[in-house]
Coordinates of C-alpha atoms in Angstrom, one line a residue:
X970 CA 109.5 -9.6 114.7
X971 CA 109.7 -5.8 114.7
X972 CA 106.6 -3.8 113.9
X973 CA 107.5 -0.7 111.8
X974 CA 104.1 0.8 112.5
X975 CA 105.1 1.1 116.2
X976 CA 108.6 2.5 115.4
X977 CA 110.3 -0.8 115.9
X978 CA 113.4 -1.9 114.1
X979 CA 115.6 -5.0 114.1
X980 CA 119.2 -4.9 115.3
X981 CA 121.6 -7.8 115.3
X982 CA 123.7 -7.9 118.5
X983 CA 126.1 -10.7 119.2
X984 CA 124.5 -12.7 116.4
X985 CA 121.0 -12.4 117.7
X986 CA 118.3 -10.3 116.1
X987 CA 116.6 -8.1 118.7
X988 CA 113.8 -5.5 118.5
X989 CA 114.5 -1.9 119.3
X990 CA 112.0 0.9 119.9
X991 CA 112.4 4.4 121.3
X992 CA 109.4 4.4 123.6
X993 CA 108.5 7.6 125.6
X994 CA 110.4 6.1 128.5
X995 CA 113.4 5.4 126.3
X996 CA 113.3 8.9 124.9
X997 CA 113.2 10.3 128.5
X998 CA 116.2 8.2 129.3
X999 CA 118.1 9.6 126.3
X1000 CA 117.2 13.2 127.3
X1001 CA 118.6 12.6 130.8
X1002 CA 121.6 10.7 129.7
X1003 CA 122.7 12.9 126.8
X1004 CA 121.6 16.3 128.1
X1005 CA 119.6 17.0 124.9
X1006 CA 117.2 19.3 126.8
X1007 CA 114.1 18.1 124.9
X1008 CA 113.1 15.9 121.9
X1009 CA 113.6 18.6 119.4
X1010 CA 117.1 19.3 120.7
X1011 CA 118.0 15.6 120.5
X1012 CA 116.6 15.4 116.9
X1013 CA 118.5 18.4 115.8
X1014 CA 121.7 17.1 117.4
X1015 CA 121.5 13.9 115.6
X1016 CA 120.4 15.4 112.3
X1017 CA 123.5 17.6 112.4
X1018 CA 125.7 14.5 112.6
X1019 CA 127.0 15.3 116.1
X1020 CA 127.1 11.7 117.3
X1021 CA 129.8 10.1 119.4
X1022 CA 130.4 6.4 120.3
X1023 CA 128.8 7.2 123.7
X1024 CA 125.7 8.6 121.8
X1025 CA 125.5 5.4 119.7
X1026 CA 125.6 3.2 122.8
X1027 CA 123.0 5.4 124.6
X1028 CA 120.6 5.4 121.6
X1029 CA 120.9 1.7 120.9
X1030 CA 120.8 0.8 124.6
X1031 CA 117.7 2.8 125.2
X1032 CA 116.1 1.5 122.0
X1033 CA 116.9 -2.1 122.9
X1034 CA 115.4 -1.7 126.4
X1035 CA 112.4 0.0 124.8
X1036 CA 112.0 -3.1 122.7
X1037 CA 112.0 -5.3 125.7
X1038 CA 115.6 -6.4 126.0
X1039 CA 117.2 -6.4 129.4
X1040 CA 120.6 -5.0 128.5
X1041 CA 122.6 -2.2 130.1
X1042 CA 124.7 0.3 128.1
X1043 CA 127.8 -1.2 129.6
X1044 CA 126.8 -4.7 128.4
X1045 CA 126.0 -3.4 125.0
X1046 CA 129.4 -1.6 124.8
X1047 CA 131.1 -5.0 125.2
X1048 CA 128.9 -6.7 122.6
X1049 CA 129.2 -6.9 118.8
X1050 CA 126.7 -5.1 116.6
X1051 CA 126.4 -6.5 113.1
X1052 CA 128.5 -4.3 110.8
X1053 CA 130.7 -3.0 113.5
X1054 CA 130.7 0.8 114.2
X1055 CA 129.2 1.5 110.8
X1056 CA 126.4 -1.0 111.5
X1057 CA 125.8 0.5 114.9
X1058 CA 125.6 4.0 113.3
X1059 CA 123.2 2.7 110.7
X1060 CA 121.0 1.0 113.3
X1061 CA 120.9 4.2 115.4
X1062 CA 119.9 6.2 112.3
X1063 CA 117.2 3.7 111.4
X1064 CA 115.9 3.8 114.9
X1065 CA 115.8 7.6 115.0
X1066 CA 114.1 7.7 111.6
X1067 CA 111.5 5.1 112.8
X1068 CA 110.8 7.4 115.8
X1069 CA 111.0 10.9 114.3
X1070 CA 110.7 10.4 110.6
X1071 CA 113.2 11.9 108.2
X1072 CA 115.8 13.9 110.2
X1073 CA 117.1 15.9 107.2

């Protein structure tokens, strides 16, 4: 069960509830993968709504790995997130808010 005090959220992937958390390692992975420069740059990018399908996969993949799930971004891209693309976007937003607080 996710612990919101640690920045964890639940995401349902392929019908299974999984814990996601953007740990420092997961955030470093995101910086490298998405070229955000730093945490502030990543937060600003997402707050401005500049998010692609690749971004969603990277955010959710990093968060799932940070939550202890052994899953690659390629594997995640082939899986079903509850709610489809809208559900994935919602999960990414919830994960970012759990990590950074309100992004607006």
